[in-house]
Amino acid sequence: MILAIDYGGSNFRYQLDTHPIVILETQSVDLMLFLEEMMVQYPIESIAISFAGQVRNGVILSAPHIALHNVEIQKVIKERYAIPLVIDNDLKCAALYEASLNPHANTLAVLYIGTGFGGALVHQGKIIGGANNFAGEIGHTPFRATPFGCGCGRNDCLELSLSGKALALWSHHYGLDLEEFRLEDIKSKPKGDTIHQNFLDALAHSFFTVLNLFDPDGFIYSGSVMQNNPHLIDFLQECYTQSAFKTVRKAPKIELSISKEGCLEGAKLLLNQEKK
Ligand SMILES: [Zn+2]
């Protein structure tokens, strides 16, 4: 059996082969204990984990909310049970899955604008990791100073202008009461146009950065803020028309993601790559 896990900031979801997905609260799960219990109960032959945190070479470097640092999870499982375990950052897993849906794309950029902002790039079927597997952490690129602090320690990260968290922080800052982060609603409130314009500026800035650095065949946008504001795709198409070299290159595809289980499915694809 394959055990696939989507370790998110709030939800811990797992699936045995193609059985229904089971959802637990992340904070209620001790990952190592969970794996040990699953190994006792089921004939598990391999484990694939999509992880909402930083991971490098099978080692968990940092995790949301909880103290999981420098856990050599791949090595521990291999030594204890002699089975393969693959693990990577959740956005990287999701990007791998998106790439499998777009097999003709040479380079694909997958950008997530939900609670946070981040992304991943897949080139010729492989995730671009960089020297430290931090490639794609575009949310922490300095943009404009804000009155807020980012989890990374800075106060000017793109994520503080371009994310659901940013919209909540800015709305609170200006005393706006917003339940749903629909930009069209925000725009009509006092000071809402400032938040809206700052968001669009950050979106355009991140788009041009990725476009000019990687020249992708396609941009796939995912996350709740994008899904709630599909008109942002039109905005990005418009941005493209103002880009350099637009007359001599093929326009990239710019679309909303349609995949629901990209993280879980992408983690399983990691397993296939490991076998090769
Ligand atoms: Zn940051």
CSV table of N, CA and C in Angstrom, one decimal, residues 29 97 215:
chain,number,residue,atom,x,y,z
A,29,VAL,N,-1.9,15.9,15.5
A,29,VAL,CA,-1.1,14.7,15.0
A,29,VAL,C,0.4,14.9,15.3
A,97,TYR,N,2.3,18.1,-9.9
A,97,TYR,CA,1.0,17.5,-10.4
A,97,TYR,C,0.5,18.4,-11.5
A,215,ASP,N,10.7,32.6,-18.1
A,215,ASP,CA,10.1,32.5,-19.4
A,215,ASP,C,9.2,31.2,-19.4
